[in-house]
Tab-separated table of C-alpha atoms and ligand atoms in Angstrom:
chain	number	residue	atom	x	y	z
H	29	UNK	CA	150.440	-20.567	6.959
H	30	UNK	CA	147.323	-21.856	6.612
H	31	UNK	CA	145.688	-18.682	7.112
H	32	UNK	CA	147.865	-16.963	4.370
H	33	UNK	CA	146.106	-14.964	1.595
H	34	UNK	CA	147.787	-16.242	-1.826
H	35	UNK	CA	149.471	-12.265	-2.346
H	36	UNK	CA	151.397	-13.479	1.197
H	37	UNK	CA	151.959	-17.460	0.054
H	38	UNK	CA	153.409	-15.830	-2.587
H	39	UNK	CA	155.760	-13.323	-1.014
H	40	UNK	CA	156.449	-16.251	1.087
H	41	UNK	CA	157.620	-18.508	-1.477
H	42	UNK	CA	159.476	-15.772	-3.237
H	43	UNK	CA	161.785	-14.717	0.107
H	44	UNK	CA	162.089	-18.402	0.537
H	45	UNK	CA	160.687	-18.219	3.882
H	46	UNK	CA	158.874	-21.691	2.495
H	47	UNK	CA	159.310	-23.600	-0.313
H	48	UNK	CA	156.566	-24.887	-2.352
H	49	UNK	CA	157.109	-28.394	-1.257
H	50	UNK	CA	156.967	-27.846	2.318
H	51	UNK	CA	153.983	-25.821	1.771
H	52	UNK	CA	152.157	-28.521	-0.301
H	53	UNK	CA	153.156	-31.258	2.354
H	54	UNK	CA	151.490	-28.881	4.804
H	55	UNK	CA	147.976	-28.716	2.623
H	56	UNK	CA	148.588	-32.731	1.675
H	57	UNK	CA	148.509	-33.439	5.772
H	58	UNK	CA	145.625	-31.358	6.586
H	59	UNK	CA	143.653	-33.161	3.608
H	60	UNK	CA	144.635	-36.404	5.623
H	61	UNK	CA	143.858	-35.131	8.488
H	62	UNK	CA	140.298	-33.763	7.427
H	63	UNK	CA	139.211	-35.098	4.566
H	64	UNK	CA	137.913	-38.417	6.562
H	65	UNK	CA	135.003	-36.032	8.012
H	66	UNK	CA	134.575	-33.457	5.405
H	67	UNK	CA	134.607	-35.572	2.234
H	68	UNK	CA	135.753	-32.276	0.327
H	69	UNK	CA	138.068	-34.628	-1.810
H	70	UNK	CA	137.228	-37.544	-4.503
H	71	UNK	CA	141.053	-38.215	-5.431
H	72	UNK	CA	144.069	-36.574	-3.983
H	73	UNK	CA	147.405	-36.738	-5.892
H	74	UNK	CA	150.316	-36.716	-3.395
H	75	UNK	CA	152.757	-37.787	-5.758
H	76	UNK	CA	151.673	-35.603	-8.648
H	77	UNK	CA	151.499	-32.832	-6.217
H	78	UNK	CA	154.802	-33.250	-4.807
H	79	UNK	CA	156.312	-33.780	-8.498
H	80	UNK	CA	154.172	-30.304	-9.054
H	81	UNK	CA	156.015	-28.265	-5.865
H	82	UNK	CA	159.519	-29.364	-6.696
H	83	UNK	CA	158.884	-28.090	-10.128
H	84	UNK	CA	157.444	-24.790	-9.130
H	85	UNK	CA	160.553	-24.857	-6.768
H	86	UNK	CA	162.981	-24.774	-9.445
H	87	UNK	CA	161.014	-22.065	-10.850
H	88	UNK	CA	160.962	-19.983	-7.807
H	89	UNK	CA	164.604	-20.643	-7.823
H	90	UNK	CA	165.145	-19.548	-11.745
H	91	UNK	CA	163.273	-16.201	-11.143
H	92	UNK	CA	160.873	-17.397	-13.405
H	93	UNK	CA	157.805	-17.625	-11.067
H	94	UNK	CA	154.426	-16.171	-11.446
H	95	UNK	CA	151.799	-14.971	-8.772
H	96	UNK	CA	150.272	-18.634	-8.368
H	97	UNK	CA	153.735	-20.122	-8.756
H	98	UNK	CA	154.188	-23.083	-6.129
H	99	UNK	CA	150.843	-22.567	-4.524
H	100	UNK	CA	148.400	-25.307	-4.248
H	101	UNK	CA	145.114	-25.430	-5.482
H	102	UNK	CA	141.803	-28.019	-5.858
H	103	UNK	CA	139.858	-28.687	-8.439
H	104	UNK	CA	136.291	-29.513	-8.929
H	105	UNK	CA	136.144	-33.067	-10.656
H	106	UNK	CA	134.585	-31.560	-13.462
H	107	UNK	CA	137.039	-30.519	-15.012
H	108	UNK	CA	139.192	-33.245	-17.057
H	109	UNK	CA	142.948	-33.548	-15.639
H	110	UNK	CA	145.490	-35.551	-17.630
H	111	UNK	CA	146.725	-38.963	-15.552
H	112	UNK	CA	144.504	-38.341	-12.864
H	113	UNK	CA	140.979	-39.748	-12.561
H	114	UNK	CA	138.197	-37.357	-13.518
H	115	UNK	CA	134.528	-38.663	-11.740
H	116	UNK	CA	132.527	-36.218	-12.365
H	117	UNK	CA	130.907	-37.605	-8.823
H	118	UNK	CA	129.549	-40.516	-11.171
H	119	UNK	CA	129.383	-43.842	-11.173
H	120	UNK	CA	129.503	-43.575	-15.036
H	121	UNK	CA	133.006	-42.118	-14.924
H	122	UNK	CA	134.472	-43.696	-11.442
H	123	UNK	CA	137.259	-45.113	-13.213
H	124	UNK	CA	137.829	-42.478	-16.140
H	125	UNK	CA	141.700	-41.383	-16.751
H	126	UNK	CA	141.311	-37.808	-19.091
H	127	UNK	CA	144.066	-37.927	-21.896
H	128	UNK	CA	144.078	-34.320	-21.717
H	129	UNK	CA	143.871	-31.135	-19.231
H	130	UNK	CA	140.559	-28.682	-19.556
H	131	UNK	CA	141.615	-25.165	-20.844
H	132	UNK	CA	141.413	-24.101	-16.882
H	133	UNK	CA	143.649	-26.855	-15.678
H	134	UNK	CA	145.921	-26.403	-18.464
H	135	UNK	CA	146.488	-22.812	-17.665
H	136	UNK	CA	146.970	-23.126	-14.191
H	137	UNK	CA	149.488	-25.814	-14.588
H	138	UNK	CA	151.604	-23.268	-16.804
H	139	UNK	CA	150.914	-20.888	-14.259
H	140	UNK	CA	152.710	-23.042	-11.695
H	141	UNK	CA	149.778	-23.998	-9.019
H	142	UNK	CA	150.210	-27.068	-7.742
H	143	UNK	CA	147.287	-29.521	-8.176
H	144	UNK	CA	146.196	-31.330	-4.720
H	145	UNK	CA	143.236	-33.362	-6.036
H	146	UNK	CA	139.876	-33.217	-7.408
H	147	UNK	CA	136.903	-32.063	-4.972
H	148	UNK	CA	133.267	-33.857	-4.667
H	149	UNK	CA	130.499	-31.974	-6.197
H	150	UNK	CA	126.947	-33.174	-7.057
H	151	UNK	CA	126.814	-35.729	-10.071
H	152	UNK	CA	127.598	-34.156	-13.501
H	153	UNK	CA	126.875	-30.730	-10.946
H	154	UNK	CA	123.252	-31.425	-10.829
H	155	UNK	CA	122.565	-30.142	-7.479
H	156	UNK	CA	122.465	-27.631	-4.484
H	157	UNK	CA	123.826	-29.620	-1.339
H	158	UNK	CA	126.504	-31.713	-2.281
H	159	UNK	CA	124.397	-35.188	-1.854
H	160	UNK	CA	123.584	-36.075	-5.039
H	161	UNK	CA	127.536	-37.899	-5.339
H	162	UNK	CA	128.246	-41.398	-6.094
H	163	UNK	CA	131.494	-40.689	-3.257
H	164	UNK	CA	128.845	-39.507	-0.060
H	165	UNK	CA	127.657	-35.989	0.246
H	166	UNK	CA	130.881	-33.378	1.089
H	167	UNK	CA	130.421	-31.733	4.874
H	168	UNK	CA	129.834	-28.603	5.875
H	169	UNK	CA	132.688	-27.715	8.163
H	170	UNK	CA	130.837	-25.424	10.177
H	171	UNK	CA	128.870	-28.223	11.160
H	172	UNK	CA	129.406	-31.692	9.751
H	173	UNK	CA	125.707	-32.768	9.917
H	174	UNK	CA	124.751	-29.946	7.617
H	175	UNK	CA	124.924	-29.710	3.866
H	176	UNK	CA	127.598	-27.431	1.738
H	177	UNK	CA	125.864	-26.571	-0.706
H	178	UNK	CA	126.122	-27.463	-4.159
H	179	UNK	CA	127.216	-28.530	-6.873
H	180	UNK	CA	130.985	-27.526	-6.102
H	181	UNK	CA	130.386	-28.263	-2.210
H	182	UNK	CA	133.723	-30.276	-2.229
H	183	UNK	CA	135.997	-26.883	-3.934
H	184	UNK	CA	134.143	-24.753	-0.715
H	185	UNK	CA	134.796	-26.887	1.469
H	186	UNK	CA	138.471	-27.063	0.673
H	187	UNK	CA	138.733	-23.201	0.713
H	188	UNK	CA	136.441	-22.555	4.039
H	189	UNK	CA	138.341	-25.839	6.397
H	190	UNK	CA	141.812	-24.299	4.906
H	191	UNK	CA	142.651	-27.690	2.653
H	192	UNK	CA	143.682	-25.537	-0.044
H	193	UNK	CA	144.060	-21.887	-0.132
H	194	UNK	CA	142.368	-21.695	-3.678
H	195	UNK	CA	140.064	-23.803	-5.590
H	196	UNK	CA	138.028	-23.942	-8.791
H	197	UNK	CA	134.113	-24.511	-9.253
H	198	UNK	CA	131.644	-23.817	-12.030
H	199	UNK	CA	128.602	-22.310	-11.891
H	200	UNK	CA	125.039	-23.536	-14.434
H	201	UNK	CA	122.751	-22.071	-11.714
H	202	UNK	CA	124.449	-21.195	-8.428
H	203	UNK	CA	127.011	-23.931	-7.810
H	204	UNK	CA	129.649	-21.548	-7.422
H	205	UNK	CA	127.635	-18.519	-5.393
H	206	UNK	CA	125.433	-21.170	-3.473
H	207	UNK	CA	128.405	-23.293	-1.674
H	208	UNK	CA	130.775	-20.040	-0.991
H	209	UNK	CA	127.671	-18.796	0.800
H	210	UNK	CA	126.955	-21.566	2.916
H	211	UNK	CA	130.794	-22.562	3.992
H	212	UNK	CA	131.702	-18.830	4.133
H	213	UNK	CA	133.944	-18.076	1.628
H	214	UNK	CA	133.988	-16.042	-1.264
H	215	UNK	CA	133.146	-17.250	-4.881
H	216	UNK	CA	132.569	-15.504	-8.046
H	217	UNK	CA	131.300	-16.923	-11.283
H	218	UNK	CA	132.007	-14.316	-14.538
H	219	UNK	CA	130.272	-13.534	-17.309
H	220	UNK	CA	129.422	-16.296	-19.807
H	221	UNK	CA	132.067	-16.810	-22.224
H	222	UNK	CA	134.791	-15.179	-19.919
H	223	UNK	CA	136.261	-18.657	-19.102
H	224	UNK	CA	136.972	-21.737	-21.752
H	225	UNK	CA	134.208	-24.936	-21.188
H	226	UNK	CA	136.995	-26.654	-23.061
H	227	UNK	CA	137.461	-29.980	-21.033
H	228	UNK	CA	134.660	-28.924	-18.449
H	229	UNK	CA	132.318	-31.984	-18.528
H	230	UNK	CA	129.214	-30.483	-19.797
H	231	UNK	CA	125.983	-29.913	-17.882
H	232	UNK	CA	123.941	-27.183	-19.843
H	233	UNK	CA	126.280	-25.722	-21.937
H	234	UNK	CA	124.575	-22.374	-22.841
H	235	UNK	CA	124.497	-22.129	-18.772
H	236	UNK	CA	127.974	-23.495	-17.543
H	237	UNK	CA	130.839	-21.145	-16.689
H	238	UNK	CA	134.075	-21.662	-14.820
H	239	UNK	CA	134.919	-19.899	-11.716
H	240	UNK	CA	137.284	-19.438	-8.659
H	241	UNK	CA	136.621	-19.808	-4.695
H	242	UNK	CA	138.658	-18.120	-2.350
H	243	UNK	CA	139.126	-16.784	1.123
H	244	UNK	CA	138.309	-13.494	-0.067
H	245	UNK	CA	137.772	-10.951	-3.137
H	246	UNK	CA	141.646	-10.199	-4.044
H	247	UNK	CA	142.585	-14.179	-3.824
H	248	UNK	CA	139.371	-14.953	-6.559
H	249	UNK	CA	140.982	-11.636	-8.148
H	250	UNK	CA	144.150	-13.623	-8.812
H	251	UNK	CA	142.538	-16.963	-9.728
H	252	UNK	CA	140.356	-15.337	-12.012
H	253	UNK	CA	142.514	-13.695	-13.879
H	254	UNK	CA	145.025	-17.241	-14.617
H	255	UNK	CA	141.687	-18.922	-15.283
H	256	UNK	CA	140.227	-16.553	-17.805
H	257	UNK	CA	140.717	-15.878	-21.226
H	258	UNK	CA	140.119	-16.791	-25.151
H	259	UNK	CA	140.696	-20.473	-26.140
H	260	UNK	CA	139.763	-21.193	-29.603
H	261	UNK	CA	138.774	-24.717	-28.513
H	262	UNK	CA	135.679	-23.359	-27.065
H	263	UNK	CA	133.096	-21.903	-29.808
H	264	UNK	CA	131.826	-19.947	-26.707
H	265	UNK	CA	134.520	-18.375	-25.863
H	266	UNK	CA	134.860	-14.647	-25.721
H	267	UNK	CA	137.750	-13.075	-27.977
H	268	UNK	CA	138.584	-10.486	-25.173
H	269	UNK	CA	142.105	-8.528	-24.413
H	270	UNK	CA	142.967	-11.111	-21.349
H	271	UNK	CA	142.494	-8.764	-18.232
H	272	UNK	CA	144.025	-8.585	-14.915
H	273	UNK	CA	141.057	-8.822	-12.207
H	274	UNK	CA	142.689	-7.384	-9.414
H	275	UNK	CA	143.001	-4.111	-11.115
H	276	UNK	CA	140.651	-2.360	-9.537
H	277	UNK	CA	140.594	-3.872	-6.019
H	278	UNK	CA	141.230	-0.888	-4.108
H	279	UNK	CA	138.960	1.582	-5.826
H	280	UNK	CA	136.818	3.663	-3.237
H	281	UNK	CA	133.270	2.852	-3.111
H	282	UNK	CA	131.639	6.037	-2.235
H	283	UNK	CA	128.682	7.186	-4.822
H	284	UNK	CA	128.765	3.314	-5.708
H	285	UNK	CA	124.932	2.988	-6.163
H	286	UNK	CA	123.518	-0.335	-5.173
H	287	UNK	CA	120.106	-1.801	-6.498
H	288	UNK	CA	118.277	-3.870	-4.385
H	289	UNK	CA	115.756	-6.115	-6.331
H	290	UNK	CA	112.543	-5.890	-4.543
H	291	UNK	CA	111.445	-9.491	-5.550
H	292	UNK	CA	114.388	-10.729	-3.620
H	293	UNK	CA	113.443	-8.791	-0.519
H	294	UNK	CA	110.079	-9.833	-0.584
H	295	UNK	CA	108.849	-13.251	1.075
H	296	UNK	CA	111.129	-16.350	0.908
H	297	UNK	CA	114.072	-15.128	2.326
H	298	UNK	CA	114.673	-16.510	6.338
H	299	UNK	CA	114.809	-13.456	8.686
H	300	UNK	CA	118.365	-14.767	10.134
H	301	UNK	CA	119.750	-14.028	6.656
H	302	UNK	CA	117.912	-11.139	6.287
H	303	UNK	CA	118.949	-9.327	9.198
H	304	UNK	CA	122.706	-10.510	8.039
H	305	UNK	CA	122.171	-8.859	4.738
H	306	UNK	CA	120.806	-5.317	5.852
H	307	UNK	CA	123.902	-5.507	8.056
H	308	UNK	CA	126.242	-5.591	4.971
H	309	UNK	CA	123.976	-3.019	3.395
H	310	UNK	CA	124.472	-0.626	6.373
H	311	UNK	CA	128.332	-0.987	5.699
H	312	UNK	CA	128.077	-0.317	2.516
H	313	UNK	CA	126.231	2.873	3.169
H	314	UNK	CA	128.634	3.771	5.920
H	315	UNK	CA	131.574	3.286	2.817
H	316	UNK	CA	129.356	5.956	0.878
H	317	UNK	CA	127.790	3.589	-1.522
H	318	UNK	CA	123.672	4.714	-1.690
H	319	UNK	CA	120.815	2.062	-2.302
H	320	UNK	CA	117.909	1.817	-4.541
H	321	UNK	CA	114.995	-0.173	-5.250
H	322	UNK	CA	115.225	-1.905	-8.528
H	323	UNK	CA	112.518	-4.622	-9.957
H	324	UNK	CA	112.863	-8.062	-11.732
H	325	UNK	CA	109.623	-8.312	-12.672
H	326	UNK	CA	110.596	-11.540	-14.422
H	327	UNK	CA	113.033	-13.313	-11.939
H	328	UNK	CA	110.302	-15.651	-10.333
H	329	UNK	CA	110.234	-17.052	-13.901
H	330	UNK	CA	113.989	-17.787	-13.658
H	331	UNK	CA	113.413	-21.394	-11.707
H	332	UNK	CA	110.578	-22.941	-14.075
H	333	UNK	CA	112.977	-21.314	-17.368
H	334	UNK	CA	116.234	-23.277	-16.017
H	335	UNK	CA	114.653	-26.275	-15.274
H	336	UNK	CA	113.434	-26.616	-18.949
H	337	UNK	CA	116.651	-25.391	-20.604
H	338	UNK	CA	119.303	-27.048	-17.938
H	339	UNK	CA	117.796	-30.537	-18.163
H	340	UNK	CA	117.047	-30.105	-21.984
H	341	UNK	CA	120.673	-29.537	-22.786
H	342	UNK	CA	121.934	-32.167	-20.231
H	343	UNK	CA	119.670	-34.861	-22.068
H	344	UNK	CA	121.762	-34.078	-25.083
H	345	UNK	CA	124.910	-33.779	-23.555
H	346	UNK	CA	124.594	-37.090	-21.563
H	347	UNK	CA	123.667	-39.013	-24.417
H	348	UNK	CA	127.539	-39.610	-24.897
H	349	UNK	CA	127.855	-41.582	-21.725
H	350	UNK	CA	126.968	-44.925	-23.900
H	351	UNK	CA	129.306	-47.528	-22.509
H	352	UNK	CA	130.818	-47.229	-25.986
H	353	UNK	CA	133.924	-45.389	-25.535
H	354	UNK	CA	134.817	-44.558	-22.117
H	355	UNK	CA	132.503	-44.688	-18.743
H	356	UNK	CA	130.886	-47.294	-17.012
H	357	UNK	CA	129.684	-50.161	-18.936
H	358	UNK	CA	127.211	-53.123	-18.188
H	359	UNK	CA	128.946	-56.402	-17.331
H	360	UNK	CA	125.837	-58.457	-18.780
H	361	UNK	CA	123.789	-57.608	-21.837
H	362	UNK	CA	121.776	-59.011	-24.704
H	363	UNK	CA	122.297	-56.978	-27.435
H	364	UNK	CA	123.459	-52.969	-28.177
H	365	UNK	CA	120.332	-51.607	-27.035
H	366	UNK	CA	120.534	-53.512	-23.994
H	367	UNK	CA	123.856	-52.481	-23.549
H	368	UNK	CA	123.040	-48.908	-23.530
H	369	UNK	CA	120.493	-49.128	-21.689
H	370	UNK	CA	121.718	-51.070	-18.785
H	371	UNK	CA	124.831	-49.214	-18.752
H	372	UNK	CA	122.808	-46.148	-18.536
H	373	UNK	CA	120.823	-47.308	-15.654
H	374	UNK	CA	123.399	-48.686	-13.771
H	375	UNK	CA	125.848	-45.957	-14.460
H	376	UNK	CA	123.514	-42.653	-13.691
H	377	UNK	CA	122.138	-41.313	-10.260
H	378	UNK	CA	118.447	-40.670	-9.284
H	379	UNK	CA	118.500	-36.850	-10.296
H	380	UNK	CA	120.827	-37.098	-13.582
H	381	UNK	CA	118.115	-39.676	-14.524
H	382	UNK	CA	115.003	-37.200	-13.564
H	383	UNK	CA	117.064	-34.361	-15.342
H	384	UNK	CA	117.577	-36.926	-18.664
H	385	UNK	CA	113.567	-37.606	-18.518
H	386	UNK	CA	112.278	-34.052	-17.907
H	387	UNK	CA	114.875	-32.775	-20.725
H	388	UNK	CA	114.032	-35.645	-23.295
H	389	UNK	CA	110.262	-34.354	-22.869
H	390	UNK	CA	110.240	-31.223	-23.368
H	391	UNK	CA	112.497	-31.275	-26.310
H	392	UNK	CA	110.397	-34.134	-27.679
H	393	UNK	CA	107.610	-33.539	-30.881
H	394	UNK	CA	104.684	-31.640	-29.670
H	395	UNK	CA	106.561	-30.392	-26.471
H	396	UNK	CA	109.281	-28.700	-28.140
H	397	UNK	CA	107.016	-25.200	-28.391
H	398	UNK	CA	105.430	-25.642	-25.273
H	399	UNK	CA	108.286	-25.907	-23.388
H	400	UNK	CA	111.315	-25.351	-24.583
H	401	UNK	CA	110.847	-22.528	-26.763
H	402	UNK	CA	108.701	-20.459	-24.222
H	403	UNK	CA	111.413	-20.835	-21.849
H	404	UNK	CA	113.676	-19.087	-24.154
H	405	UNK	CA	111.865	-16.534	-24.261
H	406	UNK	CA	111.343	-16.565	-20.727
H	407	UNK	CA	115.388	-16.096	-20.564
H	408	UNK	CA	115.230	-13.237	-22.805
H	409	UNK	CA	112.820	-11.000	-20.915
H	410	UNK	CA	114.917	-12.217	-17.608
H	411	UNK	CA	117.979	-10.757	-19.341
H	412	UNK	CA	116.257	-7.306	-20.378
H	413	UNK	CA	114.949	-7.087	-16.469
H	414	UNK	CA	118.548	-6.937	-15.566
H	415	UNK	CA	119.210	-4.368	-18.214
H	416	UNK	CA	116.420	-1.810	-16.775
H	417	UNK	CA	117.585	-2.542	-13.601
H	418	UNK	CA	121.238	-1.526	-14.470
H	419	UNK	CA	119.963	1.793	-16.078
H	420	UNK	CA	119.350	2.881	-11.790
H	421	UNK	CA	122.163	1.092	-10.025
H	422	UNK	CA	125.809	-0.122	-10.833
H	423	UNK	CA	125.551	-3.487	-9.235
H	424	UNK	CA	122.832	-5.609	-7.682
H	425	UNK	CA	122.924	-7.303	-4.201
H	426	UNK	CA	120.983	-9.680	-2.534
H	427	UNK	CA	120.778	-12.730	-0.591
H	428	UNK	CA	122.736	-15.477	-2.044
H	429	UNK	CA	120.993	-18.217	-0.696
H	430	UNK	CA	117.564	-18.065	1.047
H	431	UNK	CA	118.580	-19.891	3.877
H	432	UNK	CA	121.728	-21.056	5.831
H	433	UNK	CA	123.082	-24.148	5.547
H	434	UNK	CA	120.322	-27.362	6.277
H	435	UNK	CA	120.921	-30.566	7.513
H	436	UNK	CA	122.448	-33.299	5.435
H	437	UNK	CA	118.770	-35.097	4.535
H	438	UNK	CA	116.293	-32.360	5.256
H	439	UNK	CA	115.580	-31.986	1.666
H	440	UNK	CA	116.327	-35.187	-0.379
H	441	UNK	CA	112.880	-35.991	-0.555
H	442	UNK	CA	111.161	-33.106	-2.691
H	443	UNK	CA	113.418	-32.196	-5.489
H	444	UNK	CA	111.200	-28.699	-5.701
H	445	UNK	CA	112.726	-27.856	-2.258
H	446	UNK	CA	115.931	-28.565	-3.347
H	447	UNK	CA	115.432	-26.773	-6.664
H	448	UNK	CA	114.186	-23.224	-4.992
H	449	UNK	CA	117.138	-23.315	-2.811
H	450	UNK	CA	118.894	-21.807	-6.413
H	451	UNK	CA	116.354	-18.876	-6.842
H	452	UNK	CA	118.407	-16.158	-6.674
H	453	UNK	CA	121.218	-17.119	-8.047
H	454	UNK	CA	119.957	-18.935	-11.485
H	455	UNK	CA	118.467	-15.694	-12.679
H	456	UNK	CA	122.287	-14.394	-13.357
H	457	UNK	CA	123.094	-17.691	-15.492
H	458	UNK	CA	119.948	-16.886	-17.522
H	459	UNK	CA	121.141	-13.795	-18.389
H	460	UNK	CA	124.956	-14.599	-18.222
H	461	UNK	CA	126.077	-11.827	-16.324
H	462	UNK	CA	128.731	-12.271	-13.750
H	463	UNK	CA	127.783	-12.679	-9.897
H	464	UNK	CA	130.083	-13.094	-6.970
H	465	UNK	CA	129.136	-14.324	-3.267
H	466	UNK	CA	130.945	-12.964	-0.207
H	467	UNK	CA	130.286	-14.230	3.903
H	468	UNK	CA	128.808	-11.298	5.065
H	469	UNK	CA	127.543	-12.511	8.930
H	470	UNK	CA	126.026	-15.404	10.734
H	471	UNK	CA	122.656	-16.811	11.137
H	472	UNK	CA	121.314	-19.181	13.362
H	473	UNK	CA	123.747	-21.908	14.461
H	474	UNK	CA	126.678	-19.477	13.886
H	475	UNK	CA	126.284	-20.459	10.364
H	476	UNK	CA	127.622	-18.288	7.390
H	477	UNK	CA	125.395	-15.989	5.365
H	478	UNK	CA	126.531	-14.832	1.697
H	479	UNK	CA	125.633	-11.915	0.024
H	480	UNK	CA	125.445	-11.912	-3.806
H	481	UNK	CA	126.701	-9.063	-5.698
H	482	UNK	CA	125.655	-8.900	-9.426
H	483	UNK	CA	127.389	-6.900	-12.334
H	484	UNK	CA	126.939	-5.995	-15.824
H	485	UNK	CA	128.449	-8.290	-18.440
H	486	UNK	CA	132.427	-7.905	-17.888
H	487	UNK	CA	132.103	-6.057	-14.911
H	488	UNK	CA	134.480	-8.858	-12.971
H	489	UNK	CA	137.028	-6.349	-11.421
H	490	UNK	CA	134.392	-3.833	-10.555
H	491	UNK	CA	132.327	-7.051	-8.728
H	492	UNK	CA	135.448	-7.664	-7.102
H	493	UNK	CA	136.377	-4.207	-6.042
H	494	UNK	CA	132.676	-3.550	-4.629
H	495	UNK	CA	133.506	-7.229	-2.502
H	496	UNK	CA	137.276	-5.927	-1.510
H	497	UNK	CA	136.048	-3.300	-0.022
H	498	UNK	CA	133.600	-4.811	2.325
H	499	UNK	CA	136.254	-6.942	2.752
H	500	UNK	CA	138.773	-4.432	4.018
H	501	UNK	CA	136.285	-3.519	6.789
H	502	UNK	CA	135.293	-6.657	8.047
H	503	UNK	CA	136.076	-9.731	9.006
H	504	UNK	CA	133.587	-12.547	8.148
H	505	UNK	CA	135.978	-13.791	5.237
H	506	UNK	CA	138.789	-14.377	8.130
H	507	UNK	CA	136.605	-16.384	10.088
H	508	UNK	CA	138.119	-20.308	10.454
H	509	UNK	CA	135.973	-23.203	11.445
H	510	UNK	CA	136.975	-25.194	14.048
H	511	UNK	CA	137.479	-28.966	12.524
H	512	UNK	CA	139.684	-31.307	13.441
L	627	LIG	N1	121.439	-26.790	-8.249
L	627	LIG	C1	121.330	-26.214	-9.751
L	627	LIG	C2	121.358	-27.371	-10.521
L	627	LIG	O1	121.020	-28.506	-9.672
L	627	LIG	C3	122.488	-25.679	-10.009
L	627	LIG	C4	123.756	-26.304	-10.206
L	627	LIG	C5	124.806	-25.823	-10.987
L	627	LIG	O2	124.820	-24.578	-10.930
L	627	LIG	N2	125.556	-26.704	-11.510
L	627	LIG	O3	120.893	-27.585	-11.421
């Protein structure tokens, strides 16, 4: 059962081969057995999950079930959940219980999905390794001495190690795609505005976007269909018709034009990653696709632009954590300013403080024009590069990450090395485009390698189709780590 796809689980539930309570218990037991090693979950809600499972079983019996009713899910701990603490992996929010559900959480509740708990992440979604967490790093199930990728590392591990059949994440600069690649699962970040940010704790609002983790593109399509949709409570939510992201899964790939950005295939990618990517592209050619070289000349500016824009927005968003209304408050202080200062000094971790400092600096008088405004101009150039590339191809492909999962602690002393891990993912966020990572092979140490597919705006269903076509003829997405 733990290997089953969402469609298979729905069929088993529908045919009464298993109840949601039984299925939920199966996954809760796996979490109890493996989470002490993997640290994928910050909070496990045994009682809530079983209550939701009982309600799902009633719906299944009454014939009012949908495709996800009764199926367990894990939510990244950045999504607010009414009654269950939402920590954002920060000491600041260690004991914060939201009075409402995030839009995504509410949608999945309404669909009858059963929340198992909240997953580990980099604090406030700032990181690429899930090591910037107050709750201890999540561990890669393929090799527990290695990182999971970040920031949605816990959600990726939950799916990779079969602690949950599906999980939600968020992707500001790569946080769904990169951990998906490093743990061997499929993850999609839709176009900016497709998934409501309501109740998703803000990091960099113009880049943050909710996304889906699954064992396969087919599973991601089902989950994304439930997550997406217009929400008037998010001013950047797009007023579009609801979509069925599974609708195009089985379209043939003959004639597909895959663009390969020459900048992605220049220096920087490890040889083992390149070999897996080349083999995946050869498979696509066998399916009738053609590859064409394209250019993203400004892609090299994505990391510097991102590390001005994202910290700028973060410094503003995180000013709400002042110890007054909610979150950590220092025990001893002399006056209000001292209380603010001490609460923030104690509540935030080092990377979060670094970004608040950088963000405050680039927004300050005299530097705003030199940094922030320049970065916004670069953002436009990067978005235009993609549009020019899409004149010659239907999707863009390349690596998700330049390396396989590295050893815990290896890059912790050098923030720039860590930032460079997102070299292939960040431009996609700056442009607001959809991106997907699917497992396409293995590199050194038998560790997973992810292929990134980038589509034009609102091309999610097509991206999922391109990934599904690959998964129909390959088994990389079925490999399961031997943990426990
Ligand atoms: N690693 C990037 C950062 O640290 C992206 C994180 C994310 O997508 N949330 O900001």
